PDB file of C-alpha atoms in Angstrom:
ATOM      1  CA  MET A   1      47.291  49.381-100.457  1.00 47.00           C
ATOM      2  CA  PRO A   2      45.632  48.447 -97.651  1.00 51.00           C
ATOM      3  CA  THR A   3      45.458  44.928 -95.999  1.00 56.00           C
ATOM      4  CA  ASP A   4      44.611  42.313 -93.962  1.00 67.00           C
ATOM      5  CA  ILE A   5      47.919  41.542 -92.481  1.00 80.00           C
ATOM      6  CA  SER A   6      49.793  43.081 -89.696  1.00 87.00           C
ATOM      7  CA  THR A   7      52.436  40.608 -88.553  1.00 87.00           C
ATOM      8  CA  ILE A   8      54.207  38.016 -90.357  1.00 87.00           C
ATOM      9  CA  LEU A   9      56.527  35.231 -88.943  1.00 84.00           C
ATOM     10  CA  LYS A  10      59.665  35.310 -89.238  1.00 81.00           C
ATOM     11  CA  ARG A  11      62.708  32.158 -89.498  1.00 75.00           C
ATOM     12  CA  THR A  12      63.246  32.407 -85.750  1.00 72.00           C
ATOM     13  CA  GLY A  13      59.325  31.586 -84.649  1.00 74.00           C
ATOM     14  CA  GLU A  14      59.172  35.379 -83.729  1.00 79.00           C
ATOM     15  CA  VAL A  15      55.989  36.863 -84.853  1.00 83.00           C
ATOM     16  CA  VAL A  16      56.395  40.492 -85.565  1.00 85.00           C
ATOM     17  CA  ALA A  17      54.905  43.276 -88.013  1.00 87.00           C
ATOM     18  CA  PHE A  18      53.878  43.647 -90.995  1.00 88.00           C
ATOM     19  CA  ASP A  19      56.542  46.731 -93.452  1.00 87.00           C
ATOM     20  CA  ARG A  20      55.183  46.684 -96.876  1.00 87.00           C
ATOM     21  CA  GLU A  21      57.614  49.016 -97.842  1.00 87.00           C
ATOM     22  CA  LYS A  22      60.425  46.364 -97.402  1.00 86.00           C
ATOM     23  CA  ILE A  23      58.863  43.608-100.146  1.00 89.00           C
ATOM     24  CA  ARG A  24      58.569  47.008-102.761  1.00 88.00           C
ATOM     25  CA  VAL A  25      62.334  47.704-101.716  1.00 85.00           C
ATOM     26  CA  ALA A  26      62.709  43.882-102.763  1.00 87.00           C
ATOM     27  CA  ILE A  27      60.593  44.194-106.104  1.00 89.00           C
ATOM     28  CA  TYR A  28      62.948  47.289-106.521  1.00 87.00           C
ATOM     29  CA  LYS A  29      66.265  46.012-106.258  1.00 84.00           C
ATOM     30  CA  ALA A  30      65.847  43.204-107.687  1.00 86.00           C
ATOM     31  CA  THR A  31      64.440  44.778-111.230  1.00 86.00           C
ATOM     32  CA  ALA A  32      67.274  47.173-110.038  1.00 84.00           C
ATOM     33  CA  ALA A  33      69.985  44.023-111.023  1.00 81.00           C
ATOM     34  CA  ALA A  34      68.342  42.903-114.294  1.00 80.00           C
ATOM     35  CA  GLY A  35      69.297  46.845-115.046  1.00 79.00           C
ATOM     36  CA  ARG A  36      65.625  47.977-114.936  1.00 80.00           C
ATOM     37  CA  HIS A  37      65.330  51.008-112.229  1.00 80.00           C
ATOM     38  CA  ASP A  38      61.588  51.076-112.230  1.00 79.00           C
ATOM     39  CA  ARG A  39      59.638  53.148-109.078  1.00 82.00           C
ATOM     40  CA  GLU A  40      56.266  52.462-111.491  1.00 87.00           C
ATOM     41  CA  LEU A  41      57.458  48.796-111.699  1.00 88.00           C
ATOM     42  CA  SER A  42      57.844  48.450-108.214  1.00 87.00           C
ATOM     43  CA  GLU A  43      54.822  50.193-106.243  1.00 89.00           C
ATOM     44  CA  ARG A  44      52.936  47.801-108.923  1.00 90.00           C
ATOM     45  CA  LEU A  45      54.246  44.345-108.036  1.00 91.00           C
ATOM     46  CA  THR A  46      54.281  45.193-104.383  1.00 90.00           C
ATOM     47  CA  GLY A  47      50.660  46.495-104.792  1.00 90.00           C
ATOM     48  CA  ASP A  48      49.604  43.075-106.443  1.00 91.00           C
ATOM     49  CA  VAL A  49      51.423  40.510-103.610  1.00 91.00           C
ATOM     50  CA  ILE A  50      50.016  42.513-100.322  1.00 90.00           C
ATOM     51  CA  SER A  51      46.363  41.160-102.879  1.00 90.00           C
ATOM     52  CA  ALA A  52      47.765  37.451-102.917  1.00 89.00           C
ATOM     53  CA  LEU A  53      48.541  37.841 -99.740  1.00 88.00           C
ATOM     54  CA  SER A  54      45.439  38.897 -98.114  1.00 88.00           C
ATOM     55  CA  SER A  55      43.659  36.847 -99.954  1.00 87.00           C
ATOM     56  CA  THR A  56      45.719  33.520 -98.942  1.00 87.00           C
ATOM     57  CA  TYR A  57      46.099  34.543 -95.332  1.00 87.00           C
ATOM     58  CA  SER A  58      45.078  36.132 -92.309  1.00 84.00           C
ATOM     59  CA  ASP A  59      47.414  37.378 -89.289  1.00 79.00           C
ATOM     60  CA  GLU A  60      45.348  34.547 -86.946  1.00 81.00           C
ATOM     61  CA  GLU A  61      47.546  32.784 -89.257  1.00 85.00           C
ATOM     62  CA  PRO A  62      49.811  34.826 -91.120  1.00 86.00           C
ATOM     63  CA  PRO A  63      52.149  34.401 -94.203  1.00 88.00           C
ATOM     64  CA  THR A  64      56.239  33.400 -93.190  1.00 87.00           C
ATOM     65  CA  VAL A  65      59.138  35.565 -94.432  1.00 87.00           C
ATOM     66  CA  GLU A  66      59.854  33.031 -97.063  1.00 87.00           C
ATOM     67  CA  ASP A  67      55.325  32.429 -98.824  1.00 88.00           C
ATOM     68  CA  ILE A  68      56.590  36.376 -99.319  1.00 89.00           C
ATOM     69  CA  GLN A  69      59.048  35.612-101.133  1.00 88.00           C
ATOM     70  CA  ASP A  70      56.873  32.500-103.445  1.00 89.00           C
ATOM     71  CA  ILE A  71      54.739  35.098-103.969  1.00 90.00           C
ATOM     72  CA  VAL A  72      56.957  38.519-104.829  1.00 90.00           C
ATOM     73  CA  GLU A  73      59.242  35.743-107.430  1.00 88.00           C
ATOM     74  CA  ARG A  74      55.884  34.053-108.810  1.00 89.00           C
ATOM     75  CA  MET A  75      54.239  37.958-109.438  1.00 89.00           C
ATOM     76  CA  LEU A  76      57.755  38.920-110.674  1.00 89.00           C
ATOM     77  CA  ILE A  77      57.379  36.006-113.510  1.00 89.00           C
ATOM     78  CA  ARG A  78      54.178  36.919-114.049  1.00 87.00           C
ATOM     79  CA  SER A  79      54.321  40.123-115.242  1.00 90.00           C
ATOM     80  CA  GLY A  80      56.854  39.258-118.077  1.00 89.00           C
ATOM     81  CA  ASN A  81      59.991  40.395-115.282  1.00 88.00           C
ATOM     82  CA  GLU A  82      61.803  36.878-115.777  1.00 86.00           C
ATOM     83  CA  ASP A  83      64.990  38.415-115.802  1.00 87.00           C
ATOM     84  CA  ALA A  84      63.981  40.344-112.472  1.00 85.00           C
ATOM     85  CA  ALA A  85      62.519  36.887-110.831  1.00 84.00           C
ATOM     86  CA  LYS A  86      66.239  35.367-111.633  1.00 85.00           C
ATOM     87  CA  ALA A  87      68.408  37.706-109.711  1.00 83.00           C
ATOM     88  CA  PHE A  88      65.679  36.939-106.031  1.00 83.00           C
ATOM     89  CA  ILE A  89      66.311  33.716-106.267  1.00 84.00           C
ATOM     90  CA  LEU A  90      69.443  33.630-106.706  1.00 81.00           C
ATOM     91  CA  TYR A  91      69.734  36.564-104.302  1.00 79.00           C
ATOM     92  CA  ARG A  92      67.366  34.367-101.780  1.00 81.00           C
ATOM     93  CA  ASP A  93      70.101  31.106-102.722  1.00 78.00           C
ATOM     94  CA  GLU A  94      72.550  32.996-101.680  1.00 75.00           C
ATOM     95  CA  ARG A  95      71.003  33.902 -98.468  1.00 74.00           C
ATOM     96  CA  ALA A  96      70.023  30.456 -96.910  1.00 75.00           C
ATOM     97  CA  ARG A  97      73.018  29.392 -98.155  1.00 70.00           C
ATOM     98  CA  LEU A  98      75.525  32.071 -96.085  1.00 65.00           C
ATOM     99  CA  ARG A  99      72.340  31.206 -93.288  1.00 66.00           C
ATOM    100  CA  SER A 100      73.526  28.056 -93.546  1.00 62.00           C
ATOM    101  CA  ARG A 101      76.769  28.032 -93.447  1.00 56.00           C
ATOM    102  CA  SER A 102      76.960  31.236 -90.675  1.00 53.00           C
ATOM    103  CA  ARG A 103      74.774  28.308 -88.349  1.00 49.00           C
ATOM    104  CA  SER A 104      78.098  25.360 -88.602  1.00 47.00           C
ATOM    105  CA  VAL A 105      81.368  27.519 -89.231  1.00 44.00           C
ATOM    106  CA  ARG A 106      79.977  31.287 -86.913  1.00 46.00           C
ATOM    107  CA  ALA A 107      82.871  30.732 -84.529  1.00 47.00           C
ATOM    108  CA  GLU A 108      85.671  31.193 -87.519  1.00 51.00           C
ATOM    109  CA  LYS A 109      84.159  33.842 -89.123  1.00 56.00           C
ATOM    110  CA  ILE A 110      85.126  36.016 -86.513  1.00 65.00           C
ATOM    111  CA  PRO A 111      88.498  36.941 -86.837  1.00 73.00           C
ATOM    112  CA  TYR A 112      90.219  35.942 -83.537  1.00 78.00           C
ATOM    113  CA  LYS A 113      93.638  36.214 -84.888  1.00 81.00           C
ATOM    114  CA  ALA A 114      93.167  40.540 -85.108  1.00 83.00           C
ATOM    115  CA  MET A 115      90.811  40.676 -81.548  1.00 84.00           C
ATOM    116  CA  TRP A 116      93.662  38.868 -79.518  1.00 86.00           C
ATOM    117  CA  GLN A 117      96.563  41.118 -81.503  1.00 87.00           C
ATOM    118  CA  THR A 118      94.033  44.339 -79.598  1.00 88.00           C
ATOM    119  CA  LEU A 119      93.474  43.528 -76.820  1.00 88.00           C
ATOM    120  CA  ASP A 120      96.978  42.352 -76.290  1.00 91.00           C
ATOM    121  CA  TRP A 121      98.273  45.308 -76.777  1.00 92.00           C
ATOM    122  CA  ALA A 122      95.509  47.245 -74.765  1.00 91.00           C
ATOM    123  CA  VAL A 123      97.112  45.272 -71.726  1.00 93.00           C
ATOM    124  CA  ALA A 124     100.505  45.506 -73.355  1.00 93.00           C
ATOM    125  CA  HIS A 125     100.190  50.089 -72.356  1.00 94.00           C
ATOM    126  CA  ASP A 126      97.812  48.788 -69.987  1.00 93.00           C
ATOM    127  CA  CYS A 127      94.400  50.597 -71.251  1.00 92.00           C
ATOM    128  CA  HIS A 128      92.219  47.921 -71.665  1.00 93.00           C
ATOM    129  CA  THR A 129      89.841  49.176 -68.774  1.00 94.00           C
ATOM    130  CA  VAL A 130      87.717  52.043 -68.450  1.00 94.00           C
ATOM    131  CA  GLU A 131      89.430  52.380 -65.535  1.00 94.00           C
ATOM    132  CA  LYS A 132      93.186  51.901 -66.846  1.00 94.00           C
ATOM    133  CA  LEU A 133      91.857  54.196 -69.914  1.00 94.00           C
ATOM    134  CA  ASN A 134      90.737  57.099 -67.911  1.00 94.00           C
ATOM    135  CA  ALA A 135      94.438  56.462 -65.335  1.00 95.00           C
ATOM    136  CA  ARG A 136      96.436  57.012 -67.970  1.00 94.00           C
ATOM    137  CA  LEU A 137      94.345  60.497 -68.920  1.00 93.00           C
ATOM    138  CA  GLU A 138      94.012  61.533 -66.477  1.00 94.00           C
ATOM    139  CA  GLY A 139      97.954  61.033 -65.586  1.00 92.00           C
ATOM    140  CA  ASP A 140      98.697  63.522 -69.031  1.00 92.00           C
ATOM    141  CA  GLU A 141      99.743  60.091 -71.067  1.00 94.00           C
ATOM    142  CA  LEU A 142      96.920  60.710 -74.101  1.00 94.00           C
ATOM    143  CA  THR A 143      99.944  62.320 -76.415  1.00 95.00           C
ATOM    144  CA  GLN A 144     102.862  59.026 -75.389  1.00 95.00           C
ATOM    145  CA  LEU A 145      99.672  56.395 -76.553  1.00 94.00           C
ATOM    146  CA  VAL A 146      98.635  58.202 -79.309  1.00 94.00           C
ATOM    147  CA  ALA A 147     101.868  57.379 -80.894  1.00 96.00           C
ATOM    148  CA  ASP A 148     101.399  53.713 -79.772  1.00 95.00           C
ATOM    149  CA  SER A 149      98.303  53.587 -81.270  1.00 93.00           C
ATOM    150  CA  ASP A 150      99.217  55.443 -84.317  1.00 94.00           C
ATOM    151  CA  ALA A 151     102.599  52.654 -84.484  1.00 95.00           C
ATOM    152  CA  PHE A 152     100.425  49.531 -84.536  1.00 93.00           C
ATOM    153  CA  TYR A 153      98.416  50.760 -87.096  1.00 93.00           C
ATOM    154  CA  GLU A 154     101.168  52.193 -88.985  1.00 94.00           C
ATOM    155  CA  SER A 155     103.260  47.997 -88.341  1.00 93.00           C
ATOM    156  CA  ILE A 156      99.423  46.663 -89.489  1.00 91.00           C
ATOM    157  CA  ILE A 157      99.937  49.523 -93.292  1.00 94.00           C
ATOM    158  CA  ALA A 158     103.664  47.760 -92.563  1.00 94.00           C
ATOM    159  CA  GLU A 159     102.049  44.315 -93.367  1.00 93.00           C
ATOM    160  CA  ALA A 160      99.928  44.846 -95.620  1.00 94.00           C
ATOM    161  CA  ALA A 161     102.068  46.827 -97.728  1.00 95.00           C
ATOM    162  CA  GLU A 162     104.662  43.681 -98.118  1.00 95.00           C
ATOM    163  CA  SER A 163     102.034  41.426 -98.707  1.00 94.00           C
ATOM    164  CA  ILE A 164     101.103  43.986-101.655  1.00 95.00           C
ATOM    165  CA  LEU A 165     104.046  43.486-103.227  1.00 95.00           C
ATOM    166  CA  ALA A 166     105.642  40.005-102.287  1.00 94.00           C
ATOM    167  CA  ARG A 167     102.791  39.400-105.374  1.00 93.00           C
ATOM    168  CA  ARG A 168     103.426  42.804-107.179  1.00 92.00           C
ATOM    169  CA  ASP A 169     104.055  40.326-111.208  1.00 92.00           C
ATOM    170  CA  GLU A 170     100.430  39.109-110.874  1.00 93.00           C
ATOM    171  CA  LEU A 171      98.219  41.738-108.956  1.00 95.00           C
ATOM    172  CA  ARG A 172      96.160  44.782-110.958  1.00 96.00           C
ATOM    173  CA  PHE A 173      94.028  45.892-108.541  1.00 96.00           C
ATOM    174  CA  ILE A 174      93.920  46.750-104.983  1.00 96.00           C
ATOM    175  CA  ILE A 175      90.430  46.938-102.616  1.00 94.00           C
ATOM    176  CA  VAL A 176      90.341  48.761 -99.459  1.00 93.00           C
ATOM    177  CA  ALA A 177      86.565  47.540 -97.828  1.00 90.00           C
ATOM    178  CA  GLY A 178      84.715  48.585 -94.321  1.00 86.00           C
ATOM    179  CA  PRO A 179      81.987  50.342 -93.163  1.00 84.00           C
ATOM    180  CA  SER A 180      81.993  54.462 -93.615  1.00 82.00           C
ATOM    181  CA  CYS A 181      84.619  56.681 -91.483  1.00 84.00           C
ATOM    182  CA  SER A 182      86.351  53.886 -90.030  1.00 86.00           C
ATOM    183  CA  GLY A 183      89.526  54.951 -91.603  1.00 87.00           C
ATOM    184  CA  LYS A 184      89.136  53.801 -95.745  1.00 89.00           C
ATOM    185  CA  THR A 185      90.941  57.165 -96.496  1.00 89.00           C
ATOM    186  CA  THR A 186      94.224  57.931 -94.524  1.00 92.00           C
ATOM    187  CA  THR A 187      94.680  53.433 -94.494  1.00 92.00           C
ATOM    188  CA  THR A 188      95.200  54.067 -98.556  1.00 92.00           C
ATOM    189  CA  VAL A 189      96.900  56.901 -98.240  1.00 93.00           C
ATOM    190  CA  LYS A 190      99.639  55.036 -96.477  1.00 94.00           C
ATOM    191  CA  LEU A 191      99.521  53.034 -98.442  1.00 94.00           C
ATOM    192  CA  SER A 192      99.705  54.039-101.550  1.00 94.00           C
ATOM    193  CA  GLU A 193     103.460  55.447-100.453  1.00 95.00           C
ATOM    194  CA  ARG A 194     105.104  52.828 -99.440  1.00 95.00           C
ATOM    195  CA  LEU A 195     103.962  51.030-102.208  1.00 95.00           C
ATOM    196  CA  GLU A 196     105.073  53.624-104.612  1.00 94.00           C
ATOM    197  CA  ALA A 197     108.473  54.128-102.533  1.00 95.00           C
ATOM    198  CA  ALA A 198     108.463  51.445-102.996  1.00 94.00           C
ATOM    199  CA  GLY A 199     108.700  51.535-107.143  1.00 93.00           C
ATOM    200  CA  LEU A 200     104.651  50.761-107.517  1.00 93.00           C
ATOM    201  CA  LYS A 201     103.282  53.221-108.978  1.00 94.00           C
ATOM    202  CA  VAL A 202      99.482  53.692-107.162  1.00 95.00           C
ATOM    203  CA  VAL A 203      96.366  55.379-109.075  1.00 95.00           C
ATOM    204  CA  PRO A 204      93.058  55.983-107.544  1.00 93.00           C
ATOM    205  CA  LEU A 205      89.490  55.222-109.893  1.00 93.00           C
ATOM    206  CA  ALA A 206      86.823  57.186-107.935  1.00 88.00           C
ATOM    207  CA  LEU A 207      83.883  54.635-107.815  1.00 90.00           C
ATOM    208  CA  ASP A 208      80.953  57.440-106.202  1.00 88.00           C
ATOM    209  CA  HIS A 209      80.916  58.682-109.931  1.00 92.00           C
ATOM    210  CA  TYR A 210      79.577  55.007-110.562  1.00 92.00           C
ATOM    211  CA  PHE A 211      76.926  56.489-109.194  1.00 88.00           C
ATOM    212  CA  PHE A 212      73.112  55.762-110.204  1.00 87.00           C
ATOM    213  CA  ASP A 213      70.809  59.591-110.674  1.00 86.00           C
ATOM    214  CA  LEU A 214      69.306  60.239-107.649  1.00 83.00           C
ATOM    215  CA  SER A 215      65.549  59.501-108.834  1.00 79.00           C
ATOM    216  CA  LEU A 216      67.138  55.772-109.058  1.00 78.00           C
ATOM    217  CA  HIS A 217      68.628  54.559-106.156  1.00 72.00           C
ATOM    218  CA  PRO A 218      66.620  52.505-103.900  1.00 67.00           C
ATOM    219  CA  THR A 219      64.648  53.772-100.527  1.00 68.00           C
ATOM    220  CA  ASP A 220      65.723  51.554 -97.923  1.00 65.00           C
ATOM    221  CA  GLU A 221      63.052  51.686 -94.920  1.00 63.00           C
ATOM    222  CA  PHE A 222      62.407  55.527 -94.361  1.00 67.00           C
ATOM    223  CA  GLY A 223      61.817  56.103 -97.617  1.00 68.00           C
ATOM    224  CA  ASP A 224      66.052  57.817 -97.562  1.00 72.00           C
ATOM    225  CA  HIS A 225      67.957  57.521-100.716  1.00 70.00           C
ATOM    226  CA  ASP A 226      70.168  54.290 -99.824  1.00 70.00           C
ATOM    227  CA  PHE A 227      73.817  54.892-101.072  1.00 71.00           C
ATOM    228  CA  GLU A 228      74.968  52.501 -98.955  1.00 74.00           C
ATOM    229  CA  THR A 229      72.869  49.017-100.970  1.00 79.00           C
ATOM    230  CA  PRO A 230      75.755  47.657-104.208  1.00 82.00           C
ATOM    231  CA  GLU A 231      72.087  48.196-106.210  1.00 79.00           C
ATOM    232  CA  ALA A 232      72.395  52.223-106.524  1.00 83.00           C
ATOM    233  CA  LEU A 233      76.041  51.466-107.907  1.00 88.00           C
ATOM    234  CA  ASP A 234      76.078  51.326-112.564  1.00 89.00           C
ATOM    235  CA  LEU A 235      77.406  47.431-111.511  1.00 90.00           C
ATOM    236  CA  ASN A 236      77.010  46.305-114.923  1.00 91.00           C
ATOM    237  CA  LEU A 237      79.060  49.331-115.904  1.00 94.00           C
ATOM    238  CA  ILE A 238      81.833  49.208-113.407  1.00 95.00           C
ATOM    239  CA  ASN A 239      82.208  45.240-113.810  1.00 95.00           C
ATOM    240  CA  LYS A 240      83.257  46.721-118.062  1.00 95.00           C
ATOM    241  CA  HIS A 241      85.607  48.792-116.779  1.00 96.00           C
ATOM    242  CA  LEU A 242      87.776  46.954-114.518  1.00 96.00           C
ATOM    243  CA  ALA A 243      87.692  44.309-117.385  1.00 96.00           C
ATOM    244  CA  GLU A 244      89.109  46.581-119.939  1.00 96.00           C
ATOM    245  CA  LEU A 245      91.181  48.039-116.982  1.00 96.00           C
ATOM    246  CA  ASP A 246      92.547  44.436-116.954  1.00 95.00           C
ATOM    247  CA  ALA A 247      93.560  43.887-120.183  1.00 94.00           C
ATOM    248  CA  GLY A 248      95.144  47.339-119.802  1.00 93.00           C
ATOM    249  CA  ARG A 249      93.110  49.534-121.987  1.00 95.00           C
ATOM    250  CA  PRO A 250      91.405  52.197-120.862  1.00 95.00           C
ATOM    251  CA  ILE A 251      87.522  53.228-120.305  1.00 96.00           C
ATOM    252  CA  GLU A 252      86.018  56.633-120.400  1.00 96.00           C
ATOM    253  CA  MET A 253      84.593  56.815-116.572  1.00 94.00           C
ATOM    254  CA  PRO A 254      81.901  58.523-115.768  1.00 94.00           C
ATOM    255  CA  PHE A 255      81.748  61.872-113.137  1.00 93.00           C
ATOM    256  CA  TYR A 256      78.165  62.480-111.095  1.00 91.00           C
ATOM    257  CA  ASP A 257      76.768  65.530-109.733  1.00 90.00           C
ATOM    258  CA  PHE A 258      75.858  65.433-105.351  1.00 86.00           C
ATOM    259  CA  GLN A 259      74.628  68.325-106.317  1.00 88.00           C
ATOM    260  CA  THR A 260      72.562  67.679-108.268  1.00 89.00           C
ATOM    261  CA  GLY A 261      71.851  63.303-107.835  1.00 86.00           C
ATOM    262  CA  LYS A 262      72.564  62.415-111.561  1.00 89.00           C
ATOM    263  CA  ARG A 263      75.537  61.110-113.994  1.00 89.00           C
ATOM    264  CA  LEU A 264      76.137  64.063-116.066  1.00 91.00           C
ATOM    265  CA  GLU A 265      77.037  63.396-119.785  1.00 89.00           C
ATOM    266  CA  LYS A 266      80.555  64.359-119.473  1.00 89.00           C
ATOM    267  CA  THR A 267      83.408  61.757-118.706  1.00 93.00           C
ATOM    268  CA  THR A 268      87.337  61.486-118.421  1.00 92.00           C
ATOM    269  CA  ARG A 269      89.936  58.787-119.801  1.00 95.00           C
ATOM    270  CA  PHE A 270      91.542  56.559-117.066  1.00 95.00           C
ATOM    271  CA  GLU A 271      94.354  55.496-118.468  1.00 95.00           C
ATOM    272  CA  PRO A 272      97.253  53.957-115.753  1.00 94.00           C
ATOM    273  CA  LYS A 273     100.197  53.234-116.968  1.00 91.00           C
ATOM    274  CA  PRO A 274     101.070  49.828-117.687  1.00 89.00           C
ATOM    275  CA  GLY A 275     102.944  48.179-114.861  1.00 89.00           C
ATOM    276  CA  SER A 276     100.753  50.404-111.781  1.00 94.00           C
ATOM    277  CA  LEU A 277      98.835  49.660-108.920  1.00 95.00           C
ATOM    278  CA  ILE A 278      93.928  50.182-109.497  1.00 96.00           C
ATOM    279  CA  LEU A 279      93.072  51.521-105.742  1.00 95.00           C
ATOM    280  CA  LEU A 280      89.029  50.548-105.129  1.00 94.00           C
ATOM    281  CA  ASP A 281      88.718  52.700-101.703  1.00 90.00           C
ATOM    282  CA  SER A 282      84.822  51.230-101.396  1.00 88.00           C
ATOM    283  CA  LEU A 283      81.904  50.422 -98.843  1.00 86.00           C
ATOM    284  CA  HIS A 284      81.497  47.505-101.090  1.00 86.00           C
ATOM    285  CA  GLY A 285      85.076  46.726-101.975  1.00 88.00           C
ATOM    286  CA  LEU A 286      84.461  42.554-100.527  1.00 86.00           C
ATOM    287  CA  TYR A 287      81.123  42.398-102.275  1.00 87.00           C
ATOM    288  CA  ALA A 288      81.642  39.924-105.155  1.00 86.00           C
ATOM    289  CA  GLY A 289      79.465  41.541-108.274  1.00 88.00           C
ATOM    290  CA  LEU A 290      81.217  44.614-107.832  1.00 91.00           C
ATOM    291  CA  THR A 291      84.118  42.846-108.989  1.00 93.00           C
ATOM    292  CA  ALA A 292      83.221  39.628-110.804  1.00 91.00           C
ATOM    293  CA  SER A 293      84.774  40.552-114.123  1.00 94.00           C
ATOM    294  CA  VAL A 294      87.997  40.011-111.796  1.00 94.00           C
ATOM    295  CA  PRO A 295      90.031  37.385-111.810  1.00 93.00           C
ATOM    296  CA  SER A 296      90.613  36.732-107.920  1.00 92.00           C
ATOM    297  CA  GLU A 297      94.767  36.374-108.364  1.00 94.00           C
ATOM    298  CA  ARG A 298      94.200  40.228-110.230  1.00 95.00           C
ATOM    299  CA  LYS A 299      92.757  41.166-107.016  1.00 95.00           C
ATOM    300  CA  PHE A 300      94.665  42.059-102.985  1.00 95.00           C
ATOM    301  CA  SER A 301      91.357  43.616-100.387  1.00 93.00           C
ATOM    302  CA  ILE A 302      92.199  45.070 -97.659  1.00 92.00           C
ATOM    303  CA  TYR A 303      88.812  45.193 -94.421  1.00 90.00           C
ATOM    304  CA  ILE A 304      89.836  47.554 -92.241  1.00 89.00           C
ATOM    305  CA  GLU A 305      87.456  47.876 -89.117  1.00 86.00           C
ATOM    306  CA  THR A 306      88.712  49.962 -85.296  1.00 83.00           C
ATOM    307  CA  ILE A 307      87.959  47.330 -82.431  1.00 83.00           C
ATOM    308  CA  SER A 308      86.967  48.334 -79.123  1.00 80.00           C
ATOM    309  CA  GLN A 309      88.455  46.013 -76.624  1.00 85.00           C
ATOM    310  CA  ILE A 310      88.539  47.547 -73.529  1.00 90.00           C
ATOM    311  CA  LYS A 311      85.592  46.410 -70.488  1.00 91.00           C
ATOM    312  CA  ASP A 312      84.082  48.354 -68.061  1.00 90.00           C
ATOM    313  CA  ARG A 313      83.887  48.228 -64.567  1.00 89.00           C
ATOM    314  CA  ALA A 314      81.348  44.915 -65.432  1.00 88.00           C
ATOM    315  CA  GLY A 315      83.496  42.750 -66.815  1.00 86.00           C
ATOM    316  CA  ARG A 316      82.417  43.524 -70.450  1.00 88.00           C
ATOM    317  CA  TYR A 317      83.639  44.486 -73.699  1.00 86.00           C
ATOM    318  CA  VAL A 318      82.682  48.795 -73.928  1.00 85.00           C
ATOM    319  CA  ARG A 319      80.793  48.215 -77.962  1.00 77.00           C
TER     320      ARG A 319
END
């Protein structure tokens, strides 16, 4: 649907290009959070939002992000999608609180301890600058440097295992989270080996099987199916199953076929033995909605990400 609006006003005061697709994705995620994956509905409501915007705003007086969100909220309610409107309102409120909190405690969110430990290790191993790292490599010390790095990593795994063992009587779930290619799989394997050596049985639960059919997935701004948003997962079913497992009851785990992009009708019985720990390896592991049905004292969460503390010749940290 055409619109006379080509710009919007961000919260920072910056004027940026208007993006229709962001509205459609926001509406789709709101309806998905309410249990409906309806692309036709999100497309129709997007058109209604744009019509409302075009009748009120222009490039001379562009809408703000809040103006657009207000209209999205209003259209969801008018169309009879009150539950999706509620999900959207809760999302806006949560984002507002996060922005407010980040302004006052942004520094506290930076993992200074982990960053300092990484820098301290790099300095101790004479590889805290690109120049020094290259010198070690040119000195044929790569094998030793890798061995030292692996030992440092293993010490972190050992510390996590000790923390879990100290809470073994109350824990039921171990959650390993982190971005793609951060080492989650390697970490879960090594952590499981240490825990099982101490007498704890660890059973992985594959959350990839809880994806919705590909046709129901949200899409990103490029039109690609978005596997990296929590709404691509059946969060209601995940939470139902986690609650059942926490109560000691078995579940019928779904099966997702990545070749066809569909969840099949067949299921697999998942019945961990009493006293075992259930391991969740997920990009969304720290997303509260993923494990909302499980009390916090029953969960142990680990976040893994590579940290670079190497400086270039100009003294800037290499990203």
